[in-house]
Short mmCIF file of C-alpha atoms in Angstrom, two decimals:
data_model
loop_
_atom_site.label_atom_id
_atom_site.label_comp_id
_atom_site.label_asym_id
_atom_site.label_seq_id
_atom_site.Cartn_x
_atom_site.Cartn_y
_atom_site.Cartn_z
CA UNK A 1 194.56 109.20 98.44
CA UNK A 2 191.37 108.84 99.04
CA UNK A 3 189.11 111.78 100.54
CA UNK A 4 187.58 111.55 103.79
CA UNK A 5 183.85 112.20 104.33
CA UNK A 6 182.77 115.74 103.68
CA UNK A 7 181.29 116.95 107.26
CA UNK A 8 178.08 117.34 107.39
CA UNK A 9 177.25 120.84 109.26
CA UNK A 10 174.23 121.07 111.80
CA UNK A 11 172.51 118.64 113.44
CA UNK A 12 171.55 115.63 111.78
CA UNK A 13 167.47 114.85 111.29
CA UNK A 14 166.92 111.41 112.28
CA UNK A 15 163.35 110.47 110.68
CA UNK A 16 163.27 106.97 110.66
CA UNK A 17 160.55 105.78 112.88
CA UNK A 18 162.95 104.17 114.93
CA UNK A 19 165.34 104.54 116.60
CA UNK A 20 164.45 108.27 117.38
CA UNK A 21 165.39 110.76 118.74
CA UNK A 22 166.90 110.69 122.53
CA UNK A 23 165.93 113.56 124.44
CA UNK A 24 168.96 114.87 126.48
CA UNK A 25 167.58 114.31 129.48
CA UNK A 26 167.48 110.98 129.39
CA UNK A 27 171.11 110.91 127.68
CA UNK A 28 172.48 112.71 130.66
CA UNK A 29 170.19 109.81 132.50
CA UNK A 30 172.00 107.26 131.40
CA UNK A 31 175.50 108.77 131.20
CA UNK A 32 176.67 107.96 135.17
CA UNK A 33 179.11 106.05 137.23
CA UNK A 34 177.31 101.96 136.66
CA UNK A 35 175.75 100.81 139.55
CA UNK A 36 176.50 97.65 141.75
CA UNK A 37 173.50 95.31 139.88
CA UNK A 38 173.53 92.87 143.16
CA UNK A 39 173.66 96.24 145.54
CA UNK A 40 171.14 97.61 147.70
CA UNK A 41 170.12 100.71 145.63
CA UNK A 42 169.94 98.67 142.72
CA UNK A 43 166.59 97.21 143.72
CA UNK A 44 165.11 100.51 144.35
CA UNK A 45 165.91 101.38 140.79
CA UNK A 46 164.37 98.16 139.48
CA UNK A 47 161.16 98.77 141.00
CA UNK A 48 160.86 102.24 139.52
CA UNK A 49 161.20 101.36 136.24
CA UNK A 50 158.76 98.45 136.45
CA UNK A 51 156.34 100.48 138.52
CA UNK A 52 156.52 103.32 135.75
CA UNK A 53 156.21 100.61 132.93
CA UNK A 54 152.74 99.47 134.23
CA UNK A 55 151.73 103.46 133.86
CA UNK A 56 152.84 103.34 130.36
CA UNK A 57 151.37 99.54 129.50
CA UNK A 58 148.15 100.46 131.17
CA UNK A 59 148.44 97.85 133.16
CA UNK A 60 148.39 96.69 136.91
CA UNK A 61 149.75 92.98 135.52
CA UNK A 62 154.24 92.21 135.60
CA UNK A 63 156.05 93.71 132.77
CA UNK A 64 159.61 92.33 132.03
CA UNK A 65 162.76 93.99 130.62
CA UNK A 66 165.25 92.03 128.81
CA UNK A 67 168.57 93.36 127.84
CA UNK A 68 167.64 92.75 123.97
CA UNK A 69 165.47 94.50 121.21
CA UNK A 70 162.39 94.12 120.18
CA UNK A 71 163.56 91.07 118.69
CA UNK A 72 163.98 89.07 121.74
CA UNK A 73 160.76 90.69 123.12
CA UNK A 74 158.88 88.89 120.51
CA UNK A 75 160.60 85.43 121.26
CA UNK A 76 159.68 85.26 125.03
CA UNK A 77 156.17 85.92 124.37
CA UNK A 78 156.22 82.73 122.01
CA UNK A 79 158.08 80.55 123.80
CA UNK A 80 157.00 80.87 127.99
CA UNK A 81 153.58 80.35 126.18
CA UNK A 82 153.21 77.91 123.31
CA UNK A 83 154.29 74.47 122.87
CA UNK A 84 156.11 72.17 119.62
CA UNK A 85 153.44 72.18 116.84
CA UNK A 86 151.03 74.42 118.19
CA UNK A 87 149.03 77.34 115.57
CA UNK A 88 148.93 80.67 115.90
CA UNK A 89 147.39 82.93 114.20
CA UNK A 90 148.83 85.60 112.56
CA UNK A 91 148.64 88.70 109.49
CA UNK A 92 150.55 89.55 107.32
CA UNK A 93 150.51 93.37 107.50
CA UNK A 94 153.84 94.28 106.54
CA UNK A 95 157.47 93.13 106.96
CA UNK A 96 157.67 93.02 110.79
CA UNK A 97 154.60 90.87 110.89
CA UNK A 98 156.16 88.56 108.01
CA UNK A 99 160.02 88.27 110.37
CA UNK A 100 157.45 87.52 113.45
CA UNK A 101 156.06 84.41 111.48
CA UNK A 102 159.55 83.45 110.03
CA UNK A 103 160.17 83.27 113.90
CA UNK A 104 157.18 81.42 114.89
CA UNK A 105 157.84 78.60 112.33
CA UNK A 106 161.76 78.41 113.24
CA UNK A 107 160.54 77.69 116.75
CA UNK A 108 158.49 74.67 115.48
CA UNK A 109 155.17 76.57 115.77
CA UNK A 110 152.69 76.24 113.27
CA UNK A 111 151.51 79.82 111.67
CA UNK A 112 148.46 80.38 110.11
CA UNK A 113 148.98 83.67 108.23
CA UNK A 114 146.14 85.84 106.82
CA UNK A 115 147.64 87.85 104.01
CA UNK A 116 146.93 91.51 102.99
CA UNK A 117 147.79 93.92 100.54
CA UNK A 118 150.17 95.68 103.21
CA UNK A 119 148.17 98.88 102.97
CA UNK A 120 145.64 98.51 105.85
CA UNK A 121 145.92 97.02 109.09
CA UNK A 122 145.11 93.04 109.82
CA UNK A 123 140.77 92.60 109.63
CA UNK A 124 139.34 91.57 112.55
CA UNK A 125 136.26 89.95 110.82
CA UNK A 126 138.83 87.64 108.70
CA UNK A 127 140.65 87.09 112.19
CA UNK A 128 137.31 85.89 113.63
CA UNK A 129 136.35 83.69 110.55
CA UNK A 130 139.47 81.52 111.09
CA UNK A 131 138.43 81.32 114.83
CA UNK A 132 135.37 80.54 114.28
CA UNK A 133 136.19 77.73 112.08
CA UNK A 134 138.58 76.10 114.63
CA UNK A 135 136.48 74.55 116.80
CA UNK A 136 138.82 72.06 118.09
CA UNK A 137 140.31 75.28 119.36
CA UNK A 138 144.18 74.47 117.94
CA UNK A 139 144.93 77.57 117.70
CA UNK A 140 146.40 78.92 121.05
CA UNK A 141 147.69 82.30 120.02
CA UNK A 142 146.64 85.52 117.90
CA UNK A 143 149.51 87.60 117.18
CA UNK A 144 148.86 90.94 115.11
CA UNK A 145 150.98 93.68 115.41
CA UNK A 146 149.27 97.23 116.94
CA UNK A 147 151.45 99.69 114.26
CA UNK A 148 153.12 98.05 111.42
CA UNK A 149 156.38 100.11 110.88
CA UNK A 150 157.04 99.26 107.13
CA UNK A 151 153.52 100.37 106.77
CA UNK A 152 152.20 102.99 108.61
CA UNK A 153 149.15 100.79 109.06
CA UNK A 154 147.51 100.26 112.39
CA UNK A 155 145.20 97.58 113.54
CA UNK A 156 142.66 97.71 116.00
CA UNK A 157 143.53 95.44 118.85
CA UNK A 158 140.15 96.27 120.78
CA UNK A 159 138.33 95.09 117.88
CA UNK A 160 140.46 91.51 117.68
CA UNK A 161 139.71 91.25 120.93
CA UNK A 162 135.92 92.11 120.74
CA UNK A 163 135.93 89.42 117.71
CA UNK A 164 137.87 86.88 120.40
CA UNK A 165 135.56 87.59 123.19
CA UNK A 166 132.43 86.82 121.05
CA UNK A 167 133.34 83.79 119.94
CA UNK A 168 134.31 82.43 122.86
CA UNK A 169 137.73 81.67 121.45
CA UNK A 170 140.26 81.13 124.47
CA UNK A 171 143.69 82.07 122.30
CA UNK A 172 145.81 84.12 123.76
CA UNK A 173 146.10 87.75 122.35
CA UNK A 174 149.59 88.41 121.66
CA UNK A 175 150.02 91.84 120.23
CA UNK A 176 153.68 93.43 118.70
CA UNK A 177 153.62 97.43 120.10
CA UNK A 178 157.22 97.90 119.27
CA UNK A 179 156.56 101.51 117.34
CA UNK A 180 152.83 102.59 118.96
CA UNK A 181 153.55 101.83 122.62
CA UNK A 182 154.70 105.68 124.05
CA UNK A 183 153.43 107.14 121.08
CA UNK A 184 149.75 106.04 120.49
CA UNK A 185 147.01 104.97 122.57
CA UNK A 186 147.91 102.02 123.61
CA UNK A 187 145.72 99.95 126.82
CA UNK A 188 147.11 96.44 127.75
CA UNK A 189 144.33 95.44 130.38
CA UNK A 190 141.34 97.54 128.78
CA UNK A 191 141.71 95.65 125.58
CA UNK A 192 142.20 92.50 127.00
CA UNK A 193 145.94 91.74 125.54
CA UNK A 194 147.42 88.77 127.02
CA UNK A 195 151.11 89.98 125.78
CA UNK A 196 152.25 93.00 124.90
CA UNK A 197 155.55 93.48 122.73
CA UNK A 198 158.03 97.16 123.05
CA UNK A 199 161.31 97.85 122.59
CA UNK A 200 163.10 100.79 124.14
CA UNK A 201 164.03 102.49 120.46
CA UNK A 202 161.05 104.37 118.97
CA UNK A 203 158.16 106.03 121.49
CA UNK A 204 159.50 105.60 125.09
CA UNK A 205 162.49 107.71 123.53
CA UNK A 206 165.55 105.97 124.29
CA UNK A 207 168.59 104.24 122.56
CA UNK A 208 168.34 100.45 121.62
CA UNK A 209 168.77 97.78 124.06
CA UNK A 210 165.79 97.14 126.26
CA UNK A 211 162.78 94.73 125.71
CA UNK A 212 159.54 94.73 127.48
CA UNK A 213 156.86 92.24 128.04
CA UNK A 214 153.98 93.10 129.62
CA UNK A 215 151.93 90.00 131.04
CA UNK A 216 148.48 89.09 131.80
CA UNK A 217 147.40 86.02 134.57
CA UNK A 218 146.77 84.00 131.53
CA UNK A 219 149.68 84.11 129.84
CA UNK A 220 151.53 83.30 133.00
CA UNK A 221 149.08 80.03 133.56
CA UNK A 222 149.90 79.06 130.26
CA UNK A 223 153.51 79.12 130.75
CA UNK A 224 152.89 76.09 133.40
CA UNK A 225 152.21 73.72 130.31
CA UNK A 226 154.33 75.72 127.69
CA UNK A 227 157.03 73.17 126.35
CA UNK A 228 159.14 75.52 124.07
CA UNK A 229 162.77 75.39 125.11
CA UNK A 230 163.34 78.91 127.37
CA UNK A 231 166.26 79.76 129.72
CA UNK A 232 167.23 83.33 128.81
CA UNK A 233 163.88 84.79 127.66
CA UNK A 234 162.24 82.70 130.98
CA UNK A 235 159.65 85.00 132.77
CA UNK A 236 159.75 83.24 136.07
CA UNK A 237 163.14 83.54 136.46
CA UNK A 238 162.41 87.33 135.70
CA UNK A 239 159.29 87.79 137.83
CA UNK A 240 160.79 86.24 140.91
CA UNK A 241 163.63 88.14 141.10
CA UNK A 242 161.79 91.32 139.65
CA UNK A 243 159.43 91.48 143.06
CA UNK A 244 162.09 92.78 144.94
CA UNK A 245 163.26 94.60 142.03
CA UNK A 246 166.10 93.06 141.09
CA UNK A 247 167.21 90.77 137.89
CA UNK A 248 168.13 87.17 137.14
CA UNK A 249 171.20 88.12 135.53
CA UNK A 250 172.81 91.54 134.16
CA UNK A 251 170.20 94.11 133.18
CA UNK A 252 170.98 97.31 130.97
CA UNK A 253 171.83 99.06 134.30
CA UNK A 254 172.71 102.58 132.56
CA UNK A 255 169.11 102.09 130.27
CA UNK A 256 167.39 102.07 133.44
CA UNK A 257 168.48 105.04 134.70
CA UNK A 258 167.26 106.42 131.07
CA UNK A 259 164.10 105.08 131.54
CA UNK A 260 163.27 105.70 134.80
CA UNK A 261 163.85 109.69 133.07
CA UNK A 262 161.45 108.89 130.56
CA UNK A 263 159.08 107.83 133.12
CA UNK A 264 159.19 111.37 134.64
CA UNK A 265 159.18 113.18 131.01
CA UNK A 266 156.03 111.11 130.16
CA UNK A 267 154.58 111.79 133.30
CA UNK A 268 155.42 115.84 132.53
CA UNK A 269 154.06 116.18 129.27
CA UNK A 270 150.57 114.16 130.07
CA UNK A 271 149.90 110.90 128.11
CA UNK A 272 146.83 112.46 126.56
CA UNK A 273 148.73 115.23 125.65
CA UNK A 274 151.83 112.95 124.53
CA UNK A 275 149.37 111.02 121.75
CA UNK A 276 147.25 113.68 120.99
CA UNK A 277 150.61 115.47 119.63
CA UNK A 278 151.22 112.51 117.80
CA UNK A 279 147.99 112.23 115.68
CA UNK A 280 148.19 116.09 114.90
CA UNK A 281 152.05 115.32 113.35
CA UNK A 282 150.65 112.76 112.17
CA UNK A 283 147.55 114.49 109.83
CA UNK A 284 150.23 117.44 109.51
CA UNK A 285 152.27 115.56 107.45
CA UNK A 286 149.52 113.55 105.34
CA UNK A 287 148.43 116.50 104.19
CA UNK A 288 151.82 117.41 103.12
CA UNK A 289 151.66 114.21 101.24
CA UNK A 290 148.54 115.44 99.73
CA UNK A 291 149.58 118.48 98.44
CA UNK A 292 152.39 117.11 97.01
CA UNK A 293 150.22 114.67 94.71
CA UNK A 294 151.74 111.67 96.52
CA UNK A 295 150.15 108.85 97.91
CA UNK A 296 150.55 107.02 101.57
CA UNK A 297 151.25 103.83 101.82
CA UNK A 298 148.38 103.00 104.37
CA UNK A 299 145.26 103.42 101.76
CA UNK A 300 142.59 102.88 104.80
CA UNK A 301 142.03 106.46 106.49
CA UNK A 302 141.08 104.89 109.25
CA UNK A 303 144.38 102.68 110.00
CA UNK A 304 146.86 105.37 109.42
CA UNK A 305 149.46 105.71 112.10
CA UNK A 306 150.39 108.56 114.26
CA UNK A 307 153.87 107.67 114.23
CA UNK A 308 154.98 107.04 111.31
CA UNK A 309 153.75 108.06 107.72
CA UNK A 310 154.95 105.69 104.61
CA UNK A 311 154.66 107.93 101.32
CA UNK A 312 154.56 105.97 97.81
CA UNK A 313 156.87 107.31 94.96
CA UNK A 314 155.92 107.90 91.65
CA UNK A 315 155.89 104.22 89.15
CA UNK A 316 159.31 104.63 87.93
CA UNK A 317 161.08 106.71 90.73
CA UNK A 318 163.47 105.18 93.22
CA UNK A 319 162.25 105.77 96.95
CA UNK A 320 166.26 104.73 97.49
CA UNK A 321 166.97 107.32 95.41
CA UNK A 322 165.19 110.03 97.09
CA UNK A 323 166.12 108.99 100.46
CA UNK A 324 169.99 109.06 99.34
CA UNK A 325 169.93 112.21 98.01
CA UNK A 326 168.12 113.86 101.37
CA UNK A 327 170.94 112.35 102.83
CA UNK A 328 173.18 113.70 101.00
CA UNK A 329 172.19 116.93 100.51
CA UNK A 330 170.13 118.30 103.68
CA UNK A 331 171.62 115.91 105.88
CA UNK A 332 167.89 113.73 107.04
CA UNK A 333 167.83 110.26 107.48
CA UNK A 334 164.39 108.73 106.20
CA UNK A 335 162.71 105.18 106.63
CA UNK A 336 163.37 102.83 103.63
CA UNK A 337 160.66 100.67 102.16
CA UNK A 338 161.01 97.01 103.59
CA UNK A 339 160.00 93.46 101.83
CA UNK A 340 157.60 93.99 99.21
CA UNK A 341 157.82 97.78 98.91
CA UNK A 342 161.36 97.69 98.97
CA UNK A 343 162.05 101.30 97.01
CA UNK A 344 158.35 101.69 96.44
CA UNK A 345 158.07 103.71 99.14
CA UNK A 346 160.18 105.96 102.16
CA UNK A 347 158.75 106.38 105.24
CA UNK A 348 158.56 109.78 107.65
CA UNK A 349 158.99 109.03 111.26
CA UNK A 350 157.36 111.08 113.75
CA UNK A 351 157.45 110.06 116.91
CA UNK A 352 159.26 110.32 120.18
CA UNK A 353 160.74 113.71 121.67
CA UNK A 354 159.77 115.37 118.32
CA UNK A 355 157.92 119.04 118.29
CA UNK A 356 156.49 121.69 115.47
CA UNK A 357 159.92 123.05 114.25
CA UNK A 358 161.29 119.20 113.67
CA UNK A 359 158.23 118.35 111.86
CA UNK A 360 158.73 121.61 109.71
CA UNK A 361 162.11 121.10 108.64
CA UNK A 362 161.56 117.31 108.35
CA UNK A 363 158.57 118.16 105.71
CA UNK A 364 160.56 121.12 104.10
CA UNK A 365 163.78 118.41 103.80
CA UNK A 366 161.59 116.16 102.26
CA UNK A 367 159.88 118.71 99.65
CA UNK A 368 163.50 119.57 98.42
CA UNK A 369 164.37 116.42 98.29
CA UNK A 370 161.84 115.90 95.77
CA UNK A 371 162.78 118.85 94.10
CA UNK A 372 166.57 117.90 93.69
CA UNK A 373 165.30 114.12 92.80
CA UNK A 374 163.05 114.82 90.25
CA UNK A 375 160.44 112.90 91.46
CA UNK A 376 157.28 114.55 90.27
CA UNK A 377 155.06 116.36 93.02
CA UNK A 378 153.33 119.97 93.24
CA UNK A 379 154.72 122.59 95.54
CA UNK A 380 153.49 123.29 98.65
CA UNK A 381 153.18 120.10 100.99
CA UNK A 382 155.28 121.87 104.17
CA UNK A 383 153.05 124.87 103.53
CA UNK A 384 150.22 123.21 104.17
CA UNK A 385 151.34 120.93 106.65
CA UNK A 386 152.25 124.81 108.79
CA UNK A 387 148.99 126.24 107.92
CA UNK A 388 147.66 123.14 109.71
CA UNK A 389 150.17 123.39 112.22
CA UNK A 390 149.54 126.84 113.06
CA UNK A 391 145.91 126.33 112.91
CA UNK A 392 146.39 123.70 115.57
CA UNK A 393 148.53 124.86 117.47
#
């Protein structure tokens, strides 16, 4: 007969960088009676969360939720914009960048994808090359992702758009914030992004299920002339039933109650305060990586993430390996390496409702891991990853 599971005791550390962590306020949020989507108090609750979504967006501009993840986030921005045959411009930073191309050329678009070696974020001077060189001006969309998560490699979206602006280039900005948005710096009009991409999952702290746009005038003019087939992912079906804050068909009713928590918690903690946590996590746990003799995935200092760290095993070691035995034995859930550094590499999340003593016994899981794995490393990365820590505090 076979054995049953062996329990697990103590709570379980869930480090992927996505989904995270719920805090339980927002569980408690979300865990109520379901609300009457066509009733009067319904609408009240829709324009909360949209209200509180332009806070977090750093935007005044319409942001749309879809019941759907990231995923379906990334398909309405192509299709209320572009048209049949049109090019976009895109980089391949990682494996999230390369499933956002496979879906750009499924819906008939044509992408022109700048490659890297998926350990620094998309270059903005090889961006503005290509647009430079289009002077017919076929190319009607850059897409680059903000925080690529199979990476931990950031690029600069202020510094795309600079190279845009410059050159006079009127392609829309389209910019994938799935994993930053909540968690890193992140400013939708200031930088000029036309559309924004998030998902519910990773920063803003909340189970799967919800999808955000957020919208500039642009992109909203160029869904006049956009000829990509849309009915579900349609943003003025949203938008004119989201002024009086309602939606064109069922929303994630109990999700909105959890975000319109999140909202609040945000709001609480101070969005300065919120990211500058994140970036000292962040070098906390790089310099675990350090001392362990390791290397991170993102090899440009200044493109590393603050919510996520990817960490490169030894040539010869199974990241899969590792990742099953921290499982196994100290009960942590890591990242796994995705596309081309499939078991080359594990990745630390750190982001969401995450504080000193999760980091700490995320770093000292990790360091045993290694231990019981046999992967080679020096002692002493969560030591010096709490001297920081402490130093910081």
């Amino acid at each position: 007969m076979q054995q049953p599971p062996r329990r697990a005791p103590g709570r379980h550390f869930l480090q992927v960088p996505g989904p995270t962590n719920v805090p339980d306020r927002v569980l408690r949020a979300i865990d109520r009676p379901v609300l009457d989507h066509r009733g009067p108090e319904f609408g009240e609750l829709g324009r909360t969360c949209l209200d509180g979504l332009q806070e977090i967006f750093q935007t005044k501009g319409p942001v749309v939720i879809y019941p759907a993840s990231g995923t379906g986030a990334w398909e309405a921005a192509l299709v209320n914009t572009l048209s049949p045959d049109d090019a976009v411009l895109m980089a391949r930073t990682g494996w999230f960048a390369v499933l956002w191309n496979d879906m750009a050329q499924r819906l008939g678009l044509q992408p022109i994808f700048l490659d890297t070696d998926w350990r620094r974020g998309a270059d903005p001077a090889a961006i503005g090359a290509v647009l430079g060189d289009d002077k017919a001006h076929r190319i009607k969309a850059v897409c680059v992702v903000h925080n690529e998560t199979s990476t931990g490699c950031v690029t600069h979206v202020d510094q795309v758009r600079h190279v845009m602006d410059e050159l006079g280039h009127p392609a829309l900005l389209m910019v994938d914030a799935i994993s930053s948005l909540g968690a890193m710096e992140y400013r939708h009009d200031d930088w000029g992004v036309d559309v924004t991409i998030c998902g519910s999952q990773k920063g803003l702290m909340m189970p799967p299920g919800l999808s955000f746009n957020a919208i500039s005038a642009k992109a909203i003019e160029a869904g006049n002339t956009a000829r990509l087939p849309r009915n579900y992912w349609d943003w003025q079906a949203m938008l004119a039933s989201n002024a009086t804050g309602y939606f064109p068909y069922t929303p994630g009713i109990n999700l909105l109650f959890g975000l319109v928590e999140v909202v609040k918690l945000m709001r609480e903690e101070g969005h300065a305060n919120i990211f500058a946590r994140h970036d000292r996590h962040a070098e906390a746990t790089r310099r675990a990586v350090r001392t362990w003799g390791l290397e991170t995935q993102c090899a440009e200092p200044r493109d590393h993430s603050s919510a996520l760290t990817a960490v490169r095993t030894p040539e010869g070691h199974s990241a899969d390996r590792l990742r099953a035995i921290i499982l196994e034995k100290f009960n942590m859930s890591l990242g796994t390496g995705l596309g081309l550094v499939q078991d080359r590499v594990f990745r630390i999340g750190h982001l969401g409702d995450f504080g000193d003593l999760q980091l700490m016994g995320t770093l000292s899981g990790v360091e045993m891991g290694l231990r019981v794995a046999g992967v080679p490393h020096k002692p002493g990365g969560a030591q010096a990853a709490m001297d920081y820590l402490a130093g910081n505090a």
